[in-house]
Every structure is written in structure tokens, then in C-alpha cells.
Coordinates of N, CA and C and ligand atoms in Angstrom, one line a residue:
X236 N 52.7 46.9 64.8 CA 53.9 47.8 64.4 C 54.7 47.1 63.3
X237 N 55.2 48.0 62.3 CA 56.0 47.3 60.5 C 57.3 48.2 61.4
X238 N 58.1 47.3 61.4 CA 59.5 47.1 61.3 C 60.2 46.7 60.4
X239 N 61.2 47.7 59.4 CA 61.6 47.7 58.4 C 63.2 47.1 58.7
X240 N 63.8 46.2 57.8 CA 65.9 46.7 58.3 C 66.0 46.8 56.7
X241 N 66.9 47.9 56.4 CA 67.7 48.0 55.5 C 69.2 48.2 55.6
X242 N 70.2 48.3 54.2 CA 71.4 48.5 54.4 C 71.7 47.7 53.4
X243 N 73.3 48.3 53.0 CA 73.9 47.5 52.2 C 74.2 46.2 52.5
X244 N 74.4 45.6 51.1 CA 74.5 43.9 51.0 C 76.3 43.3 52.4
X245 N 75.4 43.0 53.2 CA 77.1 42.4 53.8 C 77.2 43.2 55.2
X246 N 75.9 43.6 55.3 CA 75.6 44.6 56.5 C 75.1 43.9 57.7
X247 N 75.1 42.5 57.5 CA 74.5 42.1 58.7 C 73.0 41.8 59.1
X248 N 71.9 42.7 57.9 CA 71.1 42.8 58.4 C 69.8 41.6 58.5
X249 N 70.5 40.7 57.9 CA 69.6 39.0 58.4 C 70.2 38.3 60.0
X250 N 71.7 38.9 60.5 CA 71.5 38.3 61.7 C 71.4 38.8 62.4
X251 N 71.0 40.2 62.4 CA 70.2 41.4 63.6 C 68.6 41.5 63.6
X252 N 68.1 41.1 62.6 CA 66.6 40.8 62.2 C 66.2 39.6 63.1
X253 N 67.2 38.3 62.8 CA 67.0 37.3 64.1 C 67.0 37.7 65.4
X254 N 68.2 38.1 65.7 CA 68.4 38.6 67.2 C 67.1 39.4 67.5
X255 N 66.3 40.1 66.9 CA 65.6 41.2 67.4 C 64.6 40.4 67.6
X256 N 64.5 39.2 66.4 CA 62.9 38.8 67.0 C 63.2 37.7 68.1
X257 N 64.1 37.2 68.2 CA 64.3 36.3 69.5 C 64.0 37.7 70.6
X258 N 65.0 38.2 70.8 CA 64.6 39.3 71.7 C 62.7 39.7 72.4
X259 N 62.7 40.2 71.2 CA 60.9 40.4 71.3 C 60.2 39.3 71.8
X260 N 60.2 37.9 71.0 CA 59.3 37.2 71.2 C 59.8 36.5 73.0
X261 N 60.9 36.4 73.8 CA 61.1 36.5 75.2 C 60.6 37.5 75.7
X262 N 60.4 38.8 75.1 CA 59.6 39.4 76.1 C 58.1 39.8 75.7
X263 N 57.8 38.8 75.3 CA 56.1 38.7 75.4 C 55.3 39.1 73.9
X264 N 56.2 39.9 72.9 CA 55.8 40.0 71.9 C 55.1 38.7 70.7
X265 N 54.0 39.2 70.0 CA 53.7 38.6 69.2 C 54.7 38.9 68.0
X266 N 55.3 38.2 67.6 CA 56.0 38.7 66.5 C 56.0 37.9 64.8
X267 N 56.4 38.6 63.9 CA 56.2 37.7 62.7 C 57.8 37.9 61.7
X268 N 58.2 37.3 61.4 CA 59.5 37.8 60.5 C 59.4 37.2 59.1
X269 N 59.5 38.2 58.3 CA 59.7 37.9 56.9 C 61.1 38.6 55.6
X270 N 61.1 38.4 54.5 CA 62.5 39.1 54.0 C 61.4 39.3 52.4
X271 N 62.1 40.1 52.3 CA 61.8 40.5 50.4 C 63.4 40.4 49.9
X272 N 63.0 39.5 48.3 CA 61.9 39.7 47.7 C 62.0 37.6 48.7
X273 N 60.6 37.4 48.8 CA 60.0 36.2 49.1 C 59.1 36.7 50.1
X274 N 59.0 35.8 51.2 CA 58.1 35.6 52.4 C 56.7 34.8 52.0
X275 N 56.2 34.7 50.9 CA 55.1 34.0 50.1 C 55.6 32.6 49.2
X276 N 55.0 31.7 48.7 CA 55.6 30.4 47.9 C 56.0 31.6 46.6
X277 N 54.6 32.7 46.3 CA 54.8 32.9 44.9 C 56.2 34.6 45.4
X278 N 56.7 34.4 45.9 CA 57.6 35.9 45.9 C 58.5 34.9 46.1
X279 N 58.5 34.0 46.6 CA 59.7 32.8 46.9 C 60.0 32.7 45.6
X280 N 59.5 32.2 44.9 CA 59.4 32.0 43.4 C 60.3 33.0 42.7
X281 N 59.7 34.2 42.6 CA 60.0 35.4 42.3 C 61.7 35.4 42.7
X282 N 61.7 35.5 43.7 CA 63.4 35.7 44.4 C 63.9 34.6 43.1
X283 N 63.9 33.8 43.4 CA 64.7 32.3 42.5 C 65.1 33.1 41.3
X284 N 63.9 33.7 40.4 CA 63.6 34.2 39.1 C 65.1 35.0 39.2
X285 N 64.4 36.2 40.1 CA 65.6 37.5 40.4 C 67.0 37.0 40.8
X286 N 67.4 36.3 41.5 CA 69.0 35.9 42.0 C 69.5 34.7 41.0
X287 N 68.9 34.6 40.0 CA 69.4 33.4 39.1 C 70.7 34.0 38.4
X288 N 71.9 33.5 38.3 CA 73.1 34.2 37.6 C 72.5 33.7 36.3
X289 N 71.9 32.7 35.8 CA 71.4 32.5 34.5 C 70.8 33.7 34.0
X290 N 70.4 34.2 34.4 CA 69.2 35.2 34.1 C 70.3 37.0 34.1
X291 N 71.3 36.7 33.6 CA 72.1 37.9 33.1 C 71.4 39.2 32.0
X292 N 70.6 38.6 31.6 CA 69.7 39.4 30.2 C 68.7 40.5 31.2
X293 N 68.3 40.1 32.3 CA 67.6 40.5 33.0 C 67.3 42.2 32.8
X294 N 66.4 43.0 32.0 CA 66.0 44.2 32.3 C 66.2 45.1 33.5
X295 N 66.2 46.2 33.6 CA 66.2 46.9 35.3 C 64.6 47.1 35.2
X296 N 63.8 47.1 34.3 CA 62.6 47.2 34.7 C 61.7 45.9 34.4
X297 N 62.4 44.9 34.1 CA 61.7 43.6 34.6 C 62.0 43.2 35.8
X298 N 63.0 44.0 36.2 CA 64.0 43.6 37.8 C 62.6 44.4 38.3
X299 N 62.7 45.8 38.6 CA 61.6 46.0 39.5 C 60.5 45.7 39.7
X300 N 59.8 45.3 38.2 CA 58.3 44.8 38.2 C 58.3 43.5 39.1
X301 N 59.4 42.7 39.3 CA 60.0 41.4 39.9 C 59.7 41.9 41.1
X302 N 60.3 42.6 41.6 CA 60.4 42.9 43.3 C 59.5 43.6 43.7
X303 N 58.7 44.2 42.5 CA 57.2 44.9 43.5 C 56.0 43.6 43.2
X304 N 55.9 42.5 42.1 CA 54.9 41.7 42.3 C 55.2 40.6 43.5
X305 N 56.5 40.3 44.4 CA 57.0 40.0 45.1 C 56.2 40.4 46.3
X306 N 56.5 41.7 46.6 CA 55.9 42.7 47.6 C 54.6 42.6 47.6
X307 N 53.9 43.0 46.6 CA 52.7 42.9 46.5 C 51.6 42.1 47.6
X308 N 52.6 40.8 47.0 CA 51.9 39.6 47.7 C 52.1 39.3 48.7
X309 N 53.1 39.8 49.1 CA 53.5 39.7 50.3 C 53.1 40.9 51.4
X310 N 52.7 41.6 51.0 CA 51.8 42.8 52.0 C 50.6 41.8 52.0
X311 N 49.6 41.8 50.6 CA 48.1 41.0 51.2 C 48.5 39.7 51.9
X312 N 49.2 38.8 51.5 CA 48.8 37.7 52.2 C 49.2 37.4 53.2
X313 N 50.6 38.0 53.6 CA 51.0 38.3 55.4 C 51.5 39.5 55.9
X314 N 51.9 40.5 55.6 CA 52.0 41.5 56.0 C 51.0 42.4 56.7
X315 N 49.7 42.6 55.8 CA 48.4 42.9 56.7 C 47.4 42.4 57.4
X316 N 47.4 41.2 57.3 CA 47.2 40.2 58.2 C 47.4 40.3 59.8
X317 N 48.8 40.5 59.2 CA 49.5 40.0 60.5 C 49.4 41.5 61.1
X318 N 49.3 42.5 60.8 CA 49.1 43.7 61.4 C 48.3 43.5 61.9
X319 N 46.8 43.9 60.9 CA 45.7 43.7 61.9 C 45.4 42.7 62.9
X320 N 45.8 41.4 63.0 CA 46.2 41.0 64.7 C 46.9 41.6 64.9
X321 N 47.3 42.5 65.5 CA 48.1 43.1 66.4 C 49.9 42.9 66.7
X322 N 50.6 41.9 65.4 CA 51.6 41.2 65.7 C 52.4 42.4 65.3
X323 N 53.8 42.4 65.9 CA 54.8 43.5 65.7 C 55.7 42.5 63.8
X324 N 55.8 42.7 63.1 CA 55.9 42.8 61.8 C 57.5 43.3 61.4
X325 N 58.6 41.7 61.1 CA 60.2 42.4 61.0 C 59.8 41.9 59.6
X326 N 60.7 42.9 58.8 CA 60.9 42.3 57.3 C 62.5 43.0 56.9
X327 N 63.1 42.2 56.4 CA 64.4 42.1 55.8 C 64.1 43.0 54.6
X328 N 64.6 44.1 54.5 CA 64.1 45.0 52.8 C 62.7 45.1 52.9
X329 N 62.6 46.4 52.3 CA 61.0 46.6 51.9 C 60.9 47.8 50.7
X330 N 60.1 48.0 50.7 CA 60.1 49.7 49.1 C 61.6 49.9 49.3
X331 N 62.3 50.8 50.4 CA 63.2 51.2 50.4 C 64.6 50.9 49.3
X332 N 64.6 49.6 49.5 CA 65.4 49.0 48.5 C 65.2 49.2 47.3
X333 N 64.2 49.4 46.7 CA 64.0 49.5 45.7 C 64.2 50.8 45.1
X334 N 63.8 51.8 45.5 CA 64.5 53.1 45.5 C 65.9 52.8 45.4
X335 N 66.6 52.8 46.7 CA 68.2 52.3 46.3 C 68.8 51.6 45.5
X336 N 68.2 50.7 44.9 CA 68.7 49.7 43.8 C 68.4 49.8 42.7
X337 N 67.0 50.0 42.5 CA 66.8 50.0 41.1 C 66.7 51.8 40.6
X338 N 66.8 52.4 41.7 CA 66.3 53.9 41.4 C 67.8 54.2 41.8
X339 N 68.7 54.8 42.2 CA 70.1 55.4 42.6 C 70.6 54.2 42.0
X340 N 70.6 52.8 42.7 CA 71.9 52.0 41.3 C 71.3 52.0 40.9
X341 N 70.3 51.5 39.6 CA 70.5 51.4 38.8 C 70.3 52.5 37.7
X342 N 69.7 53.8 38.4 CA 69.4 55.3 37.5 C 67.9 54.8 36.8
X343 N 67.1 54.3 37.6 CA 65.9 55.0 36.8 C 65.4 55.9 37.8
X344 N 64.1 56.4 36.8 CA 63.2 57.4 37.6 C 62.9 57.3 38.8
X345 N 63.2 58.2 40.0 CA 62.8 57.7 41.1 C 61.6 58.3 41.7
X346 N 60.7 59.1 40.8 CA 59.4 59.4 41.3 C 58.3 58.7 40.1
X347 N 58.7 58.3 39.2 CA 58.2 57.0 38.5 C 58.4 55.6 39.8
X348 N 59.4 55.2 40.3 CA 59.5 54.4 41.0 C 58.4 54.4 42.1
X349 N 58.3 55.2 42.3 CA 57.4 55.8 43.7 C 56.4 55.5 43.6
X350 N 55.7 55.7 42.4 CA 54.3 55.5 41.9 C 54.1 54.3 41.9
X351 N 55.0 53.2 41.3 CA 55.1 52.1 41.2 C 55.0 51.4 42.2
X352 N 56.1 51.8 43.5 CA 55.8 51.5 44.3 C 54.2 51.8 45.6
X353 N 53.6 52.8 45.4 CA 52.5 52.9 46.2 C 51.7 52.3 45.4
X354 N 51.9 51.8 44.1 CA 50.7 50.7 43.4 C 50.6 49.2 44.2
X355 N 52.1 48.6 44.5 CA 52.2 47.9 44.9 C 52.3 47.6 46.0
X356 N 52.5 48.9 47.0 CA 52.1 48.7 48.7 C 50.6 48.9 49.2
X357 N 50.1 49.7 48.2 CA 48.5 50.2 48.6 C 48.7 50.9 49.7
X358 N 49.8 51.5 49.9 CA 50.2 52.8 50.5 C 50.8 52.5 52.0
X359 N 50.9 51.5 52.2 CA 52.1 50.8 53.0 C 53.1 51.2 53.5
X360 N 53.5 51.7 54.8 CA 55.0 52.4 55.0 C 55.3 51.8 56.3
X361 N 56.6 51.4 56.4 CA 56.8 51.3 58.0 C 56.7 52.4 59.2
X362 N 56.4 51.6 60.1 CA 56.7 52.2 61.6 C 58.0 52.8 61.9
X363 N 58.8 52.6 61.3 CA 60.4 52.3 61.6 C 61.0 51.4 60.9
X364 N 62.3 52.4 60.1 CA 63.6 51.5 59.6 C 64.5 51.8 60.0
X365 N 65.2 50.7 60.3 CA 66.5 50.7 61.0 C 67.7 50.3 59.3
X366 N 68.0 51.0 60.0 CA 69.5 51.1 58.1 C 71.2 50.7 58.9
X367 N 70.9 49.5 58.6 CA 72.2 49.2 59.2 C 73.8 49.9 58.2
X368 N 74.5 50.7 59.0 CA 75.3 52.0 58.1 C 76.6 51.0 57.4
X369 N 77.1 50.4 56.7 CA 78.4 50.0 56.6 C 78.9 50.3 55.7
X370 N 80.2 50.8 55.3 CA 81.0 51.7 53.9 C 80.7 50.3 53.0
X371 N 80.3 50.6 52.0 CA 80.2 49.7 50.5 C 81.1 48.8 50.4
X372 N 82.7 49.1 50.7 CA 83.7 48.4 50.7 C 83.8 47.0 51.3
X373 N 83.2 47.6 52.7 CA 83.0 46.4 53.9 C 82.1 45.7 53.3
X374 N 81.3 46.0 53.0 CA 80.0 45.0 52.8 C 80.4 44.1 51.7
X375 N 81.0 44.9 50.5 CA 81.5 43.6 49.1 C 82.6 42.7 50.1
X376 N 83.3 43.0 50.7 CA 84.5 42.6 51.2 C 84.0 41.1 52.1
X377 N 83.1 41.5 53.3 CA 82.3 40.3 53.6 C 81.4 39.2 52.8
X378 N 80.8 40.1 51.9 CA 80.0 39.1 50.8 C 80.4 38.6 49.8
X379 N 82.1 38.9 49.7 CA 83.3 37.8 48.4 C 83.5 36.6 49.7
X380 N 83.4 36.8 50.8 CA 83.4 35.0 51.7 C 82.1 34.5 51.1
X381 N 81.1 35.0 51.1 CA 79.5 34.5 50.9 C 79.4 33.5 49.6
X382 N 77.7 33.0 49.4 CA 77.6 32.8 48.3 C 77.7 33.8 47.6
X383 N 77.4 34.0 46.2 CA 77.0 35.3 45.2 C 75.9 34.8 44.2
X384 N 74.8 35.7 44.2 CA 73.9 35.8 43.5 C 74.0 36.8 42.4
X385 N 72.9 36.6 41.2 CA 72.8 37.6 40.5 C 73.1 39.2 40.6
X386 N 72.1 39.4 42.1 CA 72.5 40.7 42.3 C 73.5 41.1 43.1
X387 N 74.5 40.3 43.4 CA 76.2 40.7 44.1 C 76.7 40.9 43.4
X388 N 76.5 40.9 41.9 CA 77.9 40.8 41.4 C 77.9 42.5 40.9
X389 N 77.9 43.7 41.3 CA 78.1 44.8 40.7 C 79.1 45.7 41.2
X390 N 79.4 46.6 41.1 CA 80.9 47.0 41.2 C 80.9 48.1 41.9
X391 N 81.6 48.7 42.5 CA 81.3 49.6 43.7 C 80.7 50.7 43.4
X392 N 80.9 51.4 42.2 CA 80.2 52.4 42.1 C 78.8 52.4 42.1
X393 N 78.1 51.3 41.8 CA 76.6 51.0 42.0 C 76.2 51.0 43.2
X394 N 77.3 50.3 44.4 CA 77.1 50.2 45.7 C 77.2 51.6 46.0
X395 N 78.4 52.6 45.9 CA 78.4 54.1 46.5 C 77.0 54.2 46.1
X396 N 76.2 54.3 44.9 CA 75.5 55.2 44.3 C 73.7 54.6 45.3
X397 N 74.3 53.1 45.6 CA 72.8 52.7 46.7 C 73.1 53.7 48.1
X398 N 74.2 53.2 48.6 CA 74.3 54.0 49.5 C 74.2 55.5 49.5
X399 N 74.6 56.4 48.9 CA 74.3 57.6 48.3 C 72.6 57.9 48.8
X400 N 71.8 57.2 48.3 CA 70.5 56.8 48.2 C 70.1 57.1 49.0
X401 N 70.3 55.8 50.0 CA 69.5 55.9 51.2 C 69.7 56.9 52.1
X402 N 71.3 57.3 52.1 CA 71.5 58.9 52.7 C 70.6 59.8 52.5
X403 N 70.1 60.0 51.1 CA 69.5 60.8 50.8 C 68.0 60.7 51.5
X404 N 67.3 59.6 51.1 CA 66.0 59.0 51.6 C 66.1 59.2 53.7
X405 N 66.7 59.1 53.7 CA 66.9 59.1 55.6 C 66.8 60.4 56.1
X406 N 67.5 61.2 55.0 CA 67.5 62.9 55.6 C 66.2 63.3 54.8
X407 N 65.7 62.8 54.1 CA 63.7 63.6 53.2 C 63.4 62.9 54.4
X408 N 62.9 61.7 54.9 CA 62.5 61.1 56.3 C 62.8 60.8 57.7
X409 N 63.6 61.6 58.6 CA 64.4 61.2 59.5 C 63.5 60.7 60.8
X410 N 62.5 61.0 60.6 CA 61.5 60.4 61.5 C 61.6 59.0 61.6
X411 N 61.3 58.6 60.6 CA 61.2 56.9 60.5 C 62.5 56.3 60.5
X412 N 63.6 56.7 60.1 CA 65.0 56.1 59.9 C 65.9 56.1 61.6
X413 N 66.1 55.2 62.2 CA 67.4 55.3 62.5 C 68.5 54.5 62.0
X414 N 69.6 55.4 61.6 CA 71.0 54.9 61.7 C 71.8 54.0 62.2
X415 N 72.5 52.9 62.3 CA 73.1 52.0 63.0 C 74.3 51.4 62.4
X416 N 75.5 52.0 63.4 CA 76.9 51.5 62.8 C 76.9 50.4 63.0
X417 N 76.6 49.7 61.9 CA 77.2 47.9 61.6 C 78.4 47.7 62.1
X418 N 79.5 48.6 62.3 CA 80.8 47.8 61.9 C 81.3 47.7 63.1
X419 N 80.3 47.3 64.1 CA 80.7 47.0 65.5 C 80.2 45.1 65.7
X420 N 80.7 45.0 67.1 CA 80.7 43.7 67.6 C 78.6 43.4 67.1
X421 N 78.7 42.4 67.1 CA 77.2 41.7 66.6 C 76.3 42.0 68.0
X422 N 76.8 42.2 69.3 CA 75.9 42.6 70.5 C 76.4 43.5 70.5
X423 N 76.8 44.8 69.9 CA 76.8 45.9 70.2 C 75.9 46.9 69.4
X424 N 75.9 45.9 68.1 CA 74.8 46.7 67.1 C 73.5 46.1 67.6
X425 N 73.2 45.0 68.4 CA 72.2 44.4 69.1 C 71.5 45.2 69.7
X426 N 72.2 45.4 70.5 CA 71.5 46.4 71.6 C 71.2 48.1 71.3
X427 N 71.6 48.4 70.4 CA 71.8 49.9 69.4 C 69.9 49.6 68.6
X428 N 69.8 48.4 67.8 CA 68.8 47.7 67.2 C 67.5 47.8 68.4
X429 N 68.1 47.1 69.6 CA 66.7 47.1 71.1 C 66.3 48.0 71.3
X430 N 67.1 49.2 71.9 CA 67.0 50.4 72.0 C 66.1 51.3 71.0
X431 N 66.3 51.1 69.7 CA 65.8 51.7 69.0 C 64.3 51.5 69.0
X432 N 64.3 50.3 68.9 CA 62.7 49.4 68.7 C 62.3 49.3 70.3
X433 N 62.9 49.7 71.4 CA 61.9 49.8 72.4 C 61.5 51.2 72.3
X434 N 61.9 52.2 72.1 CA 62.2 53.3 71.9 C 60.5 53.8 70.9
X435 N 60.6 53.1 69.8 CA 59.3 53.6 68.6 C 57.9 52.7 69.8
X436 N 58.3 51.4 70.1 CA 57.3 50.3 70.8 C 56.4 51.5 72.4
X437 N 57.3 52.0 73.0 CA 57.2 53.3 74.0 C 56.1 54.9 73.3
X438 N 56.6 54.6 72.3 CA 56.0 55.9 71.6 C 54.9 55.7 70.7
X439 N 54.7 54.3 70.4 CA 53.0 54.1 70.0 C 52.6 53.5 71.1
X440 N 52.8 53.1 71.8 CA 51.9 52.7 72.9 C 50.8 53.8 73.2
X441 N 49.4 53.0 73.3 CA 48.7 54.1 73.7 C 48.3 54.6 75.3
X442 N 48.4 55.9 75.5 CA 48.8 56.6 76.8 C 47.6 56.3 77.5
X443 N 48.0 56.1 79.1 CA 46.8 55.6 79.6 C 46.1 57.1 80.5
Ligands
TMP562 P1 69.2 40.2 50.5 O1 70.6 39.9 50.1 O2 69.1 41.3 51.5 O3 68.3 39.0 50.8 O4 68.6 40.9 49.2 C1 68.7 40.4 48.0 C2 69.2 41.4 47.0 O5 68.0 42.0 46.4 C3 70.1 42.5 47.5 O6 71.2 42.6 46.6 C4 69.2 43.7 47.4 C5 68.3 43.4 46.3 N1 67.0 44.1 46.3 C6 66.8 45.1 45.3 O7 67.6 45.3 44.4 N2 65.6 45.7 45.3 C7 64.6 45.4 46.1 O8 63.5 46.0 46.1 C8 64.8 44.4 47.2 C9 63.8 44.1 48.2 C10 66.1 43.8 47.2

């Protein structure tokens, strides 16, 4: 099973990704966790490239080419892998982002994007994404305590217009998406996150 988290920057969704796989792997799951853009030495690489504040010149379509050769490698060399053994599969970002970022923020084509992107999934989609919900506001608001990387530094209207995005993308898919109000206690979106993922884990299981 591919378990997706998305959500705006400042949403929490690297310390709900933990909690979930600690969760899992106590109760008997095989589990694997990874984040884009990295999870590989060479998408690791990649990230460095992409979050460098040096790197201000940066294209929006050298940015995506970045984050789908990222992906790329990161589906063949652990992503499908680890499916085919059987392991349940968390990844921090996945295509999705990319739609919201480089396609709603940053206004390119987003059925150009698409193409792009099934070149570099080889048609790849999750089981389930969980979209952790938080107003744009909150999320810059937490991530001015943070470090900041190249891609923090953009100004709210880029964030409404990601968020915008994935609204949109959640309602063309509602199957695969659930919703999750971030802006609660860290065990209360916890268990919101369990629920959900025991919930899909129940529904592929095969019936005896
Ligand atoms: P992170 O902060 O969740 O690790 O993500 C790094 C940044 O990369 C974040 O600002 C979102 C951005 N991003 C994109 O713009 N496009 C993508 O395809 C991915 C995976 C991330």
C-alpha cells in the first residue's frame, strides 16, 4: 500500500508521517518511509540543488524537471521495490506537489504538468493521500520560527494559489484524498491520520 501526506509548508506533515510509521510498525506492519524531493543519494542531491537560496536564478521549469528526476529515482530504486515486497510505503510529497507548486503556484500548464508527471511516475499513484488542511497564514507563520529554504521564501498569494490547488485536485479525486484539520493538538490530528489509514488498510485487505 503507497501512502501519500500532503499539505501546505508548516502543516506538520513530517511529524505525522513519523507518528504514523511508529504506529504501524508496533502493530506488526512492514513499513518504509521516505520524503521528496530526496529518499535516493541522487534525489538527495537534487533537493540540495532545489532548496539552495544560492540558486535564486532558478527556472520554474528547471524547478520541475528537478523534482520529477528526483521522483523518478525514487519510485525505481525504492518505491517499487518496496511495494512489491509487500511493505506499506509513507512518503512526505509526491506528484501532487508538483501540481500545487509548480502548476497553481507557479501558473504553468497543468495538463502539460501531468504528462510530465506520468513520464516520470510510469503511472504511479497512491493508495491514499492524506492533505494535512492548514490556512496558508498558519503555515508561513510557523515556518518564520523554522529554517528557510529556497522554496519558503514566497508570499502568500503563491501559498493561497497552492492551496487553491489542492482543493481543487481533492474534489476531481475525492476517493483517494482525505482531509485533515492540522490546526489541532499533534495527538489529535494523530489519531484523525490512524483512523484514516486503518480505514484504506480494512478496505484493501483481501476478503476471506
Ligand atoms: P518539504 O518542506 O515538505 O520537505 O518540501 C520541500 C519544498 O518543496 C516545499 O516547499 C514544497 C516543495 N515541493 C515542490 O514545490 N514541488 C514538488 O514536487 C515537491 C515534492 C515539493
Amino acid at each position: 500500500m503507497f501512502i501519500t501526506f500532503e499539505g501546505s509548508d508548516g502543516s506538520g506533515k513530517s511529524t505525522q508521517i513519523h507518528l504514523l510509521e511508529d504506529y504501524l510498525r508496533k502493530n506488526g506492519q512492514d513499513v518504509q518511509l521516505t520524503r521528496e524531493p530526496g529518499g535516493t543519494d541522487i534525489g538527495e542531491g537534487i533537493r540540495q540543488v532545489l532548496l539552495d537560496m544560492a540558486h535564486e536564478k532558478m527556472h520554474a521549469r528547471t524547478e520541475t524537471l528537478l523534482f520529477n528526476a528526483a521522483r523518478a529515482q525514487l519510485i525505481e530504486q525504492e518505491i517499487r521495490p518496496a511495494l512489491s515486497g509487500g511493505k506499506v510505503v509513507l512518503c512526505d510529497r509526491f506528484a501532487d506537489s508538483t501540481v500545487a507548486y509548480q502548476g497553481y503556484g507557479r501558473e504553468q500548464d497543468i495538463e502539460e504538468l501531468k504528462r510530465l508527471i506520468s513520464f516520470a511516475t510510469g503511472g504511479l499513484s497512491p493508495d491514499l493521500t492524506l492533505y494535512l488542511d492548514l490556512p496558508p497564514e498558519e503555515g508561513i507563520r510557523r515556518k518564520l520560527a523554522d529554517y528557510q529554504n529556497r522554496l519558503d521564501v514566497q508570499g502568500l498569494s503563491f501559498y493561497r494559489r497552492v492551496e487553491a490547488g489542492y482543493r481543487e485536485m481533492i474534489a476531481q479525486e475525492p476517493q483517494r484524498w482525505v482531509v485533515i484539520n492540522a490546526g489541532r493538538s499533534l495527538e489529535e490530528v494523530h489519531q484523525e491520520v490512524v483512523r484514516a489509514v486503518q480505514d484504506k488498510l480494512t478496505a484493501l485487505a483481501p476478503s476471506r
